[in-house]
Amino acid sequence: MQSFKRLMGGLGAAAIALALTAGTAAAGQFDGVTVRIGTFGGKWRDIVEANVAKAFEAEGGKIEFVLGQPANNMAKLIAARGQEPPFDVLETMDNLLPQLAAGGFLDTIDLTKIPNIAKVDKAFYDDKKVMVWITQEGIVYNKAKFAEAGIPAPTRYADLANPKLKGKVSLPDISAGGAMPAIVGMSHEAGGGEADIGPGLELVKTIGPASFWSSSSNLQTQLASGDVWAAAAQAGNVQRLKGQVDLAIAFPPVAGKSGVLKQGYLVKIKGAKNAAAAEWIINAFLSDQMQVATLTAGGQVPVSGPALAKLRENPDYGFLRLSPDQLAGMYSIDFGKVNEAAYVQKWNRSITR
Amino acid sequence: MTRPPKVLLERVERRFGSSVALAALDLAVEEGEFLTLLGPSGCGKTTTLRIIAGFVDPTGGRVLIDGREVGHLPPNKREVGMVFQNYALFPHLTVAENIAFGMKQRGAPEAVRRRRAGELLDLIKMTGMGDRHPGELSGGQRQRVAIARAVAHPPAILLMDEPLGALDLKLREAMQQELRAIQKALGITTLYVTHDQTEAMVMSDRIVVMQGGRVEQIGTPSDIYMRPASRFVASFVGRINFVPLAADGRPRGGSASPLRLPSGVPIGSRGLTLGLRPEWLRLLPDGAAVNGYNVLDGRVTDSVFVGSHVSLAVDLGDGGTLTVDGRPEDALPAPGQPVRVCWEPERAIILHDH
Amino acid sequence: MAKLHHRTPERIAAALVLAVAYTVLLGPILFVIVSSFDYGQRAYVVFPPERFTLESYWRIPDRYWDALWNSLRIAGLCTLASCLIGIPAAIGIVRSNIPGKAAILAVFRAPMQIPAVVSGVAFLQLYYALGAATGWYAVGSFTGMVIAHVFAATPYVVGTLVGVLQRFDQTVEEAALVLGASRLGTLWQVTLPMLKPGIFAGALYAFMISFSEVPMSVFLAGSHQVTFPVEVFHSMQFDFEPTILAISTIVTVLSLVVVWAVQRVVGLDKFVKTGAAD
């Protein structure tokens, strides 16, 4: 009798367990769906994993990462032309969008399936691309060193030519991620623009920087050690070196606006297997949780209203421009007029190292 | 009671394209003898050795070892031992492993190999050095190990290809003695290749002088030296002066009186050439009387002290020059002095012009 | 073993040159190792370290360990395959009489002359083309990665061994044959053991080429398998973390231990002394 009871009890428990697992399984709208995201590696991947992939897994799906710089991932896309693309969603930067569009790689995004899109400025998306983060580019400088040397806070790129800064300035190398905003910003300031970077390169020569930084860790080490007092770079450096050196960022005027935005987008790739899930993923990138983490953990500025509002309350981020008006007042590069190959050629010709 | 030769080559021939490395060579190596192939480089001596070892296939003829034809056998089935000029020791094996290598290939048990290697190490005076590697040995020691390795599994014949060529003169002379002693101790039939005539003379029972892929002469060292079969042999082995004679017995182109020849040698209608070793010649003052000797007059042009003797060059005035060995303790004429060169008529090599 | 006599000034000069050479060679490695014991600001390298902590080590994320394990497997297989292809190829190129040996050698060396990024894209396209034809996609797969690495590493095995074989004294093989060894026995007992230092050097090359390969691997890495240097590369591109120093230190120490161990097993010193049959 005892054993029968135990048997029945066991059976009951098993049945409940079965029902429970069946229940959770039924709740997932993406059971068995695997979405591949082409994105950056390292820490950023961990952030996406924690704030997007976890939620997707709760819906029964799975995210796979195809890691690489955007240009790198675009090469993979081109190699796979005519066949199944290597990823469904690609995280890319503004400078590659014209090429991705010209290559016919962009699929139309069904914005109605992205409720969080309502939290984003209409200028930041259309049915081919959705902006998910930005970096704010200007002049990062060491407040203490400037005060010591009696140098006023910079307002324009040309201020970096101050003789008192000789040997203390770093500009991005043409290969660095921050090269495009700095070159375009300086060109506008010096009377040129995207279509004419000659004046910008002249300004680079006038400034005569002590070094050209090639990666952010390279620049940050120099800033932290006090070897470099000022650099054309993005605001994220201020946050990452907090506690080590007291940095500030100035946004010089660029074509009637101030500072330059570098923009990160999500795009849906044509031919993607799990198209339906793409919109869900983009929506998750725009969730308040992910958008806040974008700044707090990732050092990039989010684009969604509520996240920006929440971060504005934190004085730690006071150096950033986090209101919609401020963002609208920053310059977005017109990549339609940018010819990167020509930029590299001109740079190699005129900037002698 | 004649035993068959240990190695027999019958009309062995080797051509490389249109050039002939070896032309119809007949050669018999007798049991237990030390036979040397002597000749300048390119004479075919090394090719002969490599044909016997099986590294080179003859384009014609037969090779027999112990009366058995081996032409179709690869080197590892021929039961020959070989010592190379550069030693060719196995650098990754110890001295004892090197020596035992051949026995190991034939499945000799470890204990047998160890004992035999020990015996051979004693023989080559390297007792207790079996655990060293070749890189730790001197040139002479490496050479001795190479010999021990070649004879460890007793081969039908030991082939040696200029084995002392890489050693300096002093060591080479010592090794010549030692090698000969080892060969005698083992009683092993040996075919030795060298271009050094002194080495050949010192070591060999018989010498085969080769030139241009052919055998010029086969004989004992004294045969080869005293009775060379050709002008080539005469000049290749030892030093020699040649005096060509006209049909009337006078030196050709000179004004000297007719020379006497060794007994029983007729002078042909076309004349012949006299071969005179420098040590057979004597120098006398100008005008000195000689009885029963051949005489040629000349003038000393050069005098070189070489230690064991003084080498003098005597100009015969007719364009010919004689090299004469003088004893250092004698009062020798200085360069410029007229002299008479004389020799016993019997001490001369007769070379018929072909 | 002749005793070396040096005058003191020469000895000091030699020691100085040696010190400079070692500083230049080992400086960056020591820098990484020392810096790895300071976990603090995560954005840049702190040197000299301001405190001693193993925090960077505890915080090494799993993705580094996964990538490291993956890289070791890829490099191991790549080494094996490169040797299996490269050793016979080198022997064939040096020993045979086939016509056009120079051309064949050039083909085997070609991968060294192609920029790795170009090879990476080429492999990517090849794999897609192959996938379209056969239905089997090597893109992002372990096998695909190994094949590409073998492509990059084999020239180093061939190059090293061709060099060794050209200096190889073949009379040693003749000696073995005459002593009764068969062709195969000669290969096994004499040729290969004598080539061992060359094979070891070639294999080490192959392993290092594979283990440190980035430009091709960046294209061929998949979501399930990323190689260690590519993982580090991605991390550095996005942001700097002190854990990179920690895992790099571990890899450095590991490499030293492995080279030391292999050297002990293979016995390189013996060959250095012997200088392979002079």
Tab-separated table of C-alpha atoms in Angstrom, chain A residues 136 143 235-243 246-249 295-296 299 301 310-322:
chain	number	residue	atom	x	y	z
A	136	GLN	CA	29.139	62.196	-29.072
A	143	LYS	CA	40.667	70.182	-17.017
A	235	ALA	CA	32.630	61.692	-24.839
A	236	GLY	CA	32.781	58.083	-23.617
A	237	ASN	CA	36.435	58.626	-22.745
A	238	VAL	CA	35.417	61.072	-20.030
A	239	GLN	CA	33.227	58.456	-18.383
A	240	ARG	CA	35.740	55.624	-18.638
A	241	LEU	CA	38.606	57.618	-17.097
A	242	LYS	CA	36.492	59.043	-14.317
A	243	GLY	CA	38.378	58.769	-11.028
A	246	ASP	CA	39.290	64.775	-14.591
A	247	LEU	CA	38.338	65.129	-18.207
A	248	ALA	CA	35.740	67.279	-19.902
A	249	ILE	CA	34.371	67.383	-23.409
A	295	LEU	CA	25.361	53.880	-21.371
A	296	THR	CA	25.947	52.519	-17.873
A	299	GLY	CA	29.577	53.814	-22.537
A	301	VAL	CA	24.626	57.156	-25.517
A	310	LYS	CA	16.381	58.558	-16.610
A	311	LEU	CA	20.070	59.072	-17.312
A	312	ARG	CA	19.689	62.851	-17.254
A	313	GLU	CA	18.862	62.536	-13.559
A	314	ASN	CA	22.264	61.042	-12.908
A	315	PRO	CA	24.844	63.855	-12.433
A	316	ASP	CA	27.595	61.439	-13.417
A	317	TYR	CA	26.483	61.833	-17.013
A	318	GLY	CA	26.235	65.594	-16.881
A	319	PHE	CA	29.015	65.957	-19.414
A	320	LEU	CA	26.864	64.282	-22.061
A	321	ARG	CA	24.065	65.786	-24.102
A	322	LEU	CA	21.083	63.703	-23.167
